[in-house]
Tab-separated table of C-alpha atoms in Angstrom:
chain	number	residue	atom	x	y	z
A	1	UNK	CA	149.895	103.772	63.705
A	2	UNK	CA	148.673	101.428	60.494
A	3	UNK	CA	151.870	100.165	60.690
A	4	UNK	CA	152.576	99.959	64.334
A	5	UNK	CA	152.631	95.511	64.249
A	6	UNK	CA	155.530	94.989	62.380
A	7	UNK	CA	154.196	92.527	59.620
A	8	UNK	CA	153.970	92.606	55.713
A	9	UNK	CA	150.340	93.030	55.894
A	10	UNK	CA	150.298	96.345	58.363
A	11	UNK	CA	153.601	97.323	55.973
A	12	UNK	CA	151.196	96.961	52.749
A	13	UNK	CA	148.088	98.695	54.536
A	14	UNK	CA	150.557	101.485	55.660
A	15	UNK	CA	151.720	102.499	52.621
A	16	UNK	CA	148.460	101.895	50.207
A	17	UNK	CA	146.912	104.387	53.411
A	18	UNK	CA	149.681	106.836	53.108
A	19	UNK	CA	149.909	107.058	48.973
A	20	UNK	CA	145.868	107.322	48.901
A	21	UNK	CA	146.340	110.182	51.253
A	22	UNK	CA	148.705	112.393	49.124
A	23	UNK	CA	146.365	112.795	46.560
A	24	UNK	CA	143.744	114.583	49.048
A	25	UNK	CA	146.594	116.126	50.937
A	26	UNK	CA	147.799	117.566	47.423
A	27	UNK	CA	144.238	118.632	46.662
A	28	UNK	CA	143.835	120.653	49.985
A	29	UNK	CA	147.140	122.300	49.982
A	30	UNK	CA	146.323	123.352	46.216
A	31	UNK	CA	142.762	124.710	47.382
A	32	UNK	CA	144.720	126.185	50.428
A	33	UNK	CA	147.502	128.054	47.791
A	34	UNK	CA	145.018	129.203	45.157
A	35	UNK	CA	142.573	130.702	47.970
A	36	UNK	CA	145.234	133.106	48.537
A	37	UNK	CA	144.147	134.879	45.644
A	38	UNK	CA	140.893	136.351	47.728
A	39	UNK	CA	142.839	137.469	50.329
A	40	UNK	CA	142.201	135.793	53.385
A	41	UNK	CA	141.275	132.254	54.200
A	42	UNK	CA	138.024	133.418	55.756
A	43	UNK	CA	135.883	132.123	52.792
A	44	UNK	CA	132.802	131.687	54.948
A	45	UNK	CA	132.381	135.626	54.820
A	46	UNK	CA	132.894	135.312	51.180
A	47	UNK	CA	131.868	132.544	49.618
A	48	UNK	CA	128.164	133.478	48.850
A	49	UNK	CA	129.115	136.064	46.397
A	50	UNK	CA	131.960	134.544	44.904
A	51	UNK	CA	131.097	131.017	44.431
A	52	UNK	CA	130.053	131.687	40.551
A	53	UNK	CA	133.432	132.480	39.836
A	54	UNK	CA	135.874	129.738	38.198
A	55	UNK	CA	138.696	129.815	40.724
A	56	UNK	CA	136.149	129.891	43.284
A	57	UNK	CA	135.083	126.327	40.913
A	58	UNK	CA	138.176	124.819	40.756
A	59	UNK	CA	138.832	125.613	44.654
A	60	UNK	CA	135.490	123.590	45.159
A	61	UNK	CA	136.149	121.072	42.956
A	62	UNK	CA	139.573	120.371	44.587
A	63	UNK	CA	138.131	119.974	47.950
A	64	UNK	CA	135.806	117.646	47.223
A	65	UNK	CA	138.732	115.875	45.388
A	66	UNK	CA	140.353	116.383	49.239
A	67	UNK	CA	137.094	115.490	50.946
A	68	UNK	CA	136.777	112.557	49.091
A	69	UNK	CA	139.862	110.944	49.568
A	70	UNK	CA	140.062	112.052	53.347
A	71	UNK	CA	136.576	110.161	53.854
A	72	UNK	CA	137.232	106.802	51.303
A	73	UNK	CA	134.900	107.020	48.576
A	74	UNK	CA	135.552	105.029	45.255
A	75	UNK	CA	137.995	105.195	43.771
A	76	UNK	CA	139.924	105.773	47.163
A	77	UNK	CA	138.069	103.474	48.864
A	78	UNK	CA	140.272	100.621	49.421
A	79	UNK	CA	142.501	102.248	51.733
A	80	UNK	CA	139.936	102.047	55.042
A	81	UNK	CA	139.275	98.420	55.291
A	82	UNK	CA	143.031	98.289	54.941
A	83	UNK	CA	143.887	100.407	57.930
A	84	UNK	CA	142.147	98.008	60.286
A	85	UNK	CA	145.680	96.766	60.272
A	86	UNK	CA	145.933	99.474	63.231
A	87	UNK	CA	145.306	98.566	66.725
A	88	UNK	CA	141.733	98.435	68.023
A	89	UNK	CA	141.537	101.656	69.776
A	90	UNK	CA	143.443	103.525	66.949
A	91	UNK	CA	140.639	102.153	64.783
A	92	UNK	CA	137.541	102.770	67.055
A	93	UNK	CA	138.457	106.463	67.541
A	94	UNK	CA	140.121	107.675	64.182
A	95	UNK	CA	139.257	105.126	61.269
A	96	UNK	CA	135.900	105.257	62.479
A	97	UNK	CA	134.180	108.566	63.878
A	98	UNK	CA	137.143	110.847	63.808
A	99	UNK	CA	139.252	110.919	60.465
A	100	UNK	CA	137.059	109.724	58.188
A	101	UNK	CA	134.279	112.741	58.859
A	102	UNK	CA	136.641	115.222	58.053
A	103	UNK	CA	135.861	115.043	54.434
A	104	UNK	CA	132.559	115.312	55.183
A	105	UNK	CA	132.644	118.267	57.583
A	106	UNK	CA	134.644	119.829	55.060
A	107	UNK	CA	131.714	119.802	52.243
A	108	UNK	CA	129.750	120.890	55.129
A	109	UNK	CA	131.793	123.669	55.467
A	110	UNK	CA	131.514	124.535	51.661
A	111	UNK	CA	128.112	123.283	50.747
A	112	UNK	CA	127.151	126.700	49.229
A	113	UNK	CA	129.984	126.592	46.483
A	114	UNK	CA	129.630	122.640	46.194
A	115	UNK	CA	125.288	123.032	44.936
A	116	UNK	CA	126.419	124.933	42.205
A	117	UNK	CA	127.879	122.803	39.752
A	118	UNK	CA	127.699	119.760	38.198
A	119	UNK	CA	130.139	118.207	40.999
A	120	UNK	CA	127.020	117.830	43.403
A	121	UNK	CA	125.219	115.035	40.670
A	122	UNK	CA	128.731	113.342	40.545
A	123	UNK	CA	129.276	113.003	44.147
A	124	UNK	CA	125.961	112.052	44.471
A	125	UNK	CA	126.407	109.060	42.014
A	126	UNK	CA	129.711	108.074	43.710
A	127	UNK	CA	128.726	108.075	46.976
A	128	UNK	CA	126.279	106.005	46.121
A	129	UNK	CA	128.119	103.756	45.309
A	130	UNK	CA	130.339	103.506	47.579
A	131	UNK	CA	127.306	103.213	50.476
A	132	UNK	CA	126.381	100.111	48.039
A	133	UNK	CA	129.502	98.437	47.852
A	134	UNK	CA	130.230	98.445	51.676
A	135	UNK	CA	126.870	97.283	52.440
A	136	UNK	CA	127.574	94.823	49.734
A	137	UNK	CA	130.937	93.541	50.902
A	138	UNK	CA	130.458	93.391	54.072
A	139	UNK	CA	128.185	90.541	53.982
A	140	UNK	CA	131.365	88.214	52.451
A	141	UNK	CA	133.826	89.391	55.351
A	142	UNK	CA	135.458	87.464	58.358
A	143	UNK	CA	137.323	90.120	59.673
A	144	UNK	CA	135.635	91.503	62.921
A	145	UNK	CA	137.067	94.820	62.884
A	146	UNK	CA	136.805	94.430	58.763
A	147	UNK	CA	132.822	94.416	58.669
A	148	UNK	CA	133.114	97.399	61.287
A	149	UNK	CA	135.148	99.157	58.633
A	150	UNK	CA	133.083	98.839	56.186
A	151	UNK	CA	129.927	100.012	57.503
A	152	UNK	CA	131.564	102.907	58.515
A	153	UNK	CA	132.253	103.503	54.753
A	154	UNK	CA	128.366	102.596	54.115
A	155	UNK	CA	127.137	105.485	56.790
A	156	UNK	CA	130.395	107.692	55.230
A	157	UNK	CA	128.395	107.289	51.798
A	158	UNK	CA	125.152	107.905	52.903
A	159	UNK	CA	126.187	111.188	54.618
A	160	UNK	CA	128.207	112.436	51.680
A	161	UNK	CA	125.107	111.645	49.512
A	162	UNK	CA	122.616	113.215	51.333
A	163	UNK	CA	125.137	116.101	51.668
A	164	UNK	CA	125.280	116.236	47.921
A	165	UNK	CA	121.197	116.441	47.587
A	166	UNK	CA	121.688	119.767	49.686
A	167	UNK	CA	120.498	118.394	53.080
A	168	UNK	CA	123.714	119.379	55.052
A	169	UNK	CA	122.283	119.869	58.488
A	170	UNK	CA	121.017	116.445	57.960
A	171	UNK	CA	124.629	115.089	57.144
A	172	UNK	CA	125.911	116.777	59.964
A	173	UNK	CA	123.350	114.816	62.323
A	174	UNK	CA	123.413	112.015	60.878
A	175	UNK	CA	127.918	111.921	61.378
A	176	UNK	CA	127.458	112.784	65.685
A	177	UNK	CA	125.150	110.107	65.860
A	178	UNK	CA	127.043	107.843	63.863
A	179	UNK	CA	130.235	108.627	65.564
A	180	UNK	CA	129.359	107.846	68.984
A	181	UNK	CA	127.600	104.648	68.349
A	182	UNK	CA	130.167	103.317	66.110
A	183	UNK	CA	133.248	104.353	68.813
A	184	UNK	CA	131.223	101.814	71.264
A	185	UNK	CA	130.829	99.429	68.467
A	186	UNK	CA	134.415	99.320	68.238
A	187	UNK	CA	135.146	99.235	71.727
A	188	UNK	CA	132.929	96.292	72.442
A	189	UNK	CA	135.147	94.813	69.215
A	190	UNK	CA	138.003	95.301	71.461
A	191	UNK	CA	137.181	93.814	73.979
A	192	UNK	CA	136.118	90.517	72.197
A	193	UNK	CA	138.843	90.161	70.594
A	194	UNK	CA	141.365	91.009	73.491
A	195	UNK	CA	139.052	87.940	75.508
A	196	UNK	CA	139.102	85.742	71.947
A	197	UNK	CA	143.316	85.643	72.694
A	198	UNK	CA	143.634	88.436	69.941
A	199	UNK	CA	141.409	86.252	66.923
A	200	UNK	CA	139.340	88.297	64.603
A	201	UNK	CA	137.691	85.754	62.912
A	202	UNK	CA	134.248	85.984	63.321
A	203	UNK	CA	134.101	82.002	62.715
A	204	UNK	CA	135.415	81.641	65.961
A	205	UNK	CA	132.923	83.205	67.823
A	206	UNK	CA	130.484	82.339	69.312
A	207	UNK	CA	128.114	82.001	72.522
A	208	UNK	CA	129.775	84.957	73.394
A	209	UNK	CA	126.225	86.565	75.012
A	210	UNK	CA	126.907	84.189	77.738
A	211	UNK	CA	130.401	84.656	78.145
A	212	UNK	CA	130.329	88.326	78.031
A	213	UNK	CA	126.960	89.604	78.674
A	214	UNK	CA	127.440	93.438	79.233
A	215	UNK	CA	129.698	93.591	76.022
A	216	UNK	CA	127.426	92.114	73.692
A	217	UNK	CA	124.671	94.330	75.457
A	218	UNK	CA	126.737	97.377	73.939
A	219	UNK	CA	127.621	95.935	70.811
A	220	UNK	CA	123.576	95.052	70.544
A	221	UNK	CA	122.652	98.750	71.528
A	222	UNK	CA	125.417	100.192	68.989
A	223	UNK	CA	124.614	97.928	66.205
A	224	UNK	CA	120.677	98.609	66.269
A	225	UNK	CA	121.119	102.314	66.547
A	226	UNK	CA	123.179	102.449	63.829
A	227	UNK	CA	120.849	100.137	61.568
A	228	UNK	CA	118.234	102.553	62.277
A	229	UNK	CA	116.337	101.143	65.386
A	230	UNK	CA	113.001	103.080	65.966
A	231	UNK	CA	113.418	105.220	68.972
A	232	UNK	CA	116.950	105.107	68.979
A	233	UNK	CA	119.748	107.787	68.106
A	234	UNK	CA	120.467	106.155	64.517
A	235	UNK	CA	116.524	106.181	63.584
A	236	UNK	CA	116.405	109.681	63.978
A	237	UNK	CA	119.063	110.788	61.752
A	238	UNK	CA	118.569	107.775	59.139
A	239	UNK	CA	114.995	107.775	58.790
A	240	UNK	CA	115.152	111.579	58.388
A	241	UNK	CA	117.768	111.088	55.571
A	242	UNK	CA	115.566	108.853	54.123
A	243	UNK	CA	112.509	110.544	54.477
A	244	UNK	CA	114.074	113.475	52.616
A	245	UNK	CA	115.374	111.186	49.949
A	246	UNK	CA	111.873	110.354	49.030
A	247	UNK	CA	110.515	114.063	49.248
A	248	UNK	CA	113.238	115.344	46.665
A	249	UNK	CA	113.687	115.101	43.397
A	250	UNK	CA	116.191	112.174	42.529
A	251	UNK	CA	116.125	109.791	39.782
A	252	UNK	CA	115.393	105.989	40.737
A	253	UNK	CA	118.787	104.859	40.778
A	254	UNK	CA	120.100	106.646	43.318
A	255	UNK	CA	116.911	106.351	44.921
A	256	UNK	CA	117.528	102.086	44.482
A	257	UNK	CA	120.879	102.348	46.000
A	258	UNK	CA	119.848	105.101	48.661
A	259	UNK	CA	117.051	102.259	50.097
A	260	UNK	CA	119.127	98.891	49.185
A	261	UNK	CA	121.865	99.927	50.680
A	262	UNK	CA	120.245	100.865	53.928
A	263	UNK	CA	118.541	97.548	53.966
């Protein structure tokens, strides 16, 4: 679907997607292979009393190898911006609520084995990071659907991160609210761009709350509850995320990037 207009940009965006991908897809079907050694893939029944063993290590350490590939943080980050070569409703439902997450439901799924380690401080740092830089680069984009893409990697960072402090109910929140708001947020990006004659420059815009008043009334409700609105969906699960950020222990870097990046 990346590569479904047949140009050299969709052809580039199409293959950096697909060779990013491998490495997670190798990481999974290694963590997949050496789980057979337990017995049955049913590790929720035992991975409390096995997760201080070192296979039971290296099977956590290669899914959150998988998990973060699957949901683009550094160093595989460059491949979501670059799917936005897909078309608009490809990107509102998978390359921003749907495929993405799956990394992160994933550490949800193995939280337990994921604490344990020193990989929890390490994702913590990265996904940092990441949350910085897309909140960073977005601000020098002209790409409609571009910006879109990259706060979906911001929120993608902040939920890994506050996965990584433990909070994983939290996380889990925090990607349902996200995912609905951002869906709209894309649709409304549609539909501007279908009525712009198919332009995604965001230079070209413009006026458009009188032309299209009941778009931009979605895109306005979408944006604000993702930025964190008070009384709406996004506030919620942010300020939560937030609010536990400054009850734990962290050091003040990631607690620097955790509140810069949200502004």
């Amino acid at each position: 679907l990346v590569i479904y207009f047949q140009n050299v940009k969709s052809y580039n965006a199409g293959m950096l997607t697909a060779l990013s991908n491998r490495i997670g897809d190798v990481a999974l079907l290694l963590a997949i292979a050496w789980m057979l050694n337990y017995g049955s893939w049913n590790y929720i029944f035992y991975l409390d009393m096995m997760k201080n063993n070192i296979e039971m290590m290296t099977i956590g350490g290669l899914v959150m190898l998988a998990a973060m590939t699957k949901s683009a943080q550094i160093p595989f980050s460059s491949w979501l911006p670059a799917a936005m070569a897909a078309p608009t409703p490809v990107s509102a439902l998978v390359h921003s609520s749907t495929l993405v997450t799956a990394g992160v439901y994933l550490l949800i799924r193995f939280n337990d084995v994921l604490m344990n380690w020193w990989m929890a401080q390490f994702l913590l740092l990265v996904s940092g990071l990441t949350m910085f830089m897309a909140g960073l680069g977005a601000n020098f984009e002209f790409d409609l659907k571009k910006i879109i893409a990259l706060s979906t990697l911001s929120q993608l960072g902040l939920m890994m991160s506050i996965l990584s402090m433990g909070f994983y109910k939290l996380a889990f929140f925090h990607l349902l609210t996200h995912a609905l708001f951002k869906a709209l947020l894309f649709m409304c990006a549609g539909s501007i761009i279908h009525n712009m004659k198919n332009s995604q420059d965001i230079r070209m815009m413009g006026s458009l709350s009188m032309s299209m008043p009941l778009t931009c009334s979605c895109f306005n409700v979408a944006n604000l509850a993702l930025c964190g609105m008070p009384f709406l969906a996004g506030f919620y699960s942010k300020d939560l995320i937030l609010e536990m950020v400054m009850l734990s222990y962290v050091n003040v870097f990631s607690f620097f990037l955790f509140f810069f990046s949200t502004g």
